[in-house]
């Protein structure tokens, strides 16, 4: 099978022929149809974060495909079923986080395309209990971005407290942000979209943002404060300056939800203002299997639109450049069918 492999954090990915893998008793083998390119894959391939993957590895955690073989212990999915392989490859299933619906905080988790090989390949192995069924009628090319960009922002909106009567700032209208904006609207919030490219600002308008700010020319915090300040700000841009602006855009009692993970990510908080304003700062990491099932259900109901362009896996390195230079409409998806 064909796979895109990271051998070195400073070198391009290499397209390789690898043997088709056989599932262990708890695993399924998935024939990948669609595999989304999340900005996290770029961080992974470059070793951007304090906890690094071990090369060689295959990135990709927005994998969608058909279960082709299942180990003897797999109970919850069948051969022939379409499933998603998300970031949470598996977790211990028994710790207090796992049993309280916070499996994404399990300290014994593995991560697809990071600590275990992911979906930048024609086939991938996955834990039978942690793949998420994709309902009939959802295009696999849509299901792929929903498996990380969708579930991550859906969860971020949930923890932000966004709802009717709230004003929500979405900072960064990329792969994650274009879906965050839609979930904020579904939640009933007034929405403010921020980006730094003309195409993304136009996309935000097209998706119905109530206010659109260009961080290149606007003082984002000042403009949002003129509206009364944001009840919640969702930080999705790979830029430390954007975190500071999102913090400063909050109203009293507001929540800053940190999602983007820039290399050397830092946020300086004034303690006095944070205390007196009752500001909440929340880190949010992907979402659970249940969150992803809800994301798929919303999409099947026609409530969300995935903006994506397809690419060939062979072009993975130029695709990374396209994302880094902001040339992508929202999400790139490798079509492996
Ligand atoms: P992306 O590149 O598709 O989108 C980033 C967007 O931010 C782009 O539209 C870009 O134009 C915009 N932007 C850049 N600078 C900006 C600024 N100063 N102000 C406003 N907008 C700006 O990336 P993505 O795939 O959406 O991922 C975003 C980040 O989220 C990455 O760091 C990724 O690793 C992280 N991520 C986190 C989680 C999580 O669970 N916490 C999950 C997935 C991705
Ligand atoms: Zn991701
Ligand atoms: Zn656990």
Coordinates of N, CA and C and ligand atoms in Angstrom, one line a residue, residues 91-95 98 106, ligand 3:
X91 N -7.9 4.9 24.4 CA -7.6 5.4 25.7 C -7.8 4.1 26.7
X92 N -7.5 4.3 28.0 CA -7.5 3.1 28.8 C -8.9 2.6 29.1
X93 N -9.9 3.5 29.0 CA -11.3 3.0 29.2 C -11.7 2.8 30.7
X94 N -10.7 3.0 31.6 CA -11.0 2.7 33.0 C -10.7 3.8 34.0
X95 N -9.9 4.8 33.6 CA -9.5 5.9 34.6 C -10.7 6.8 34.8
X98 N -11.8 8.6 31.6 CA -12.5 7.7 30.7 C -13.9 7.4 31.1
X106 N -7.5 11.2 29.0 CA -6.9 10.0 29.5 C -5.4 10.1 29.4
Ligands
LIG3 ZN1 -8.3 6.5 30.7

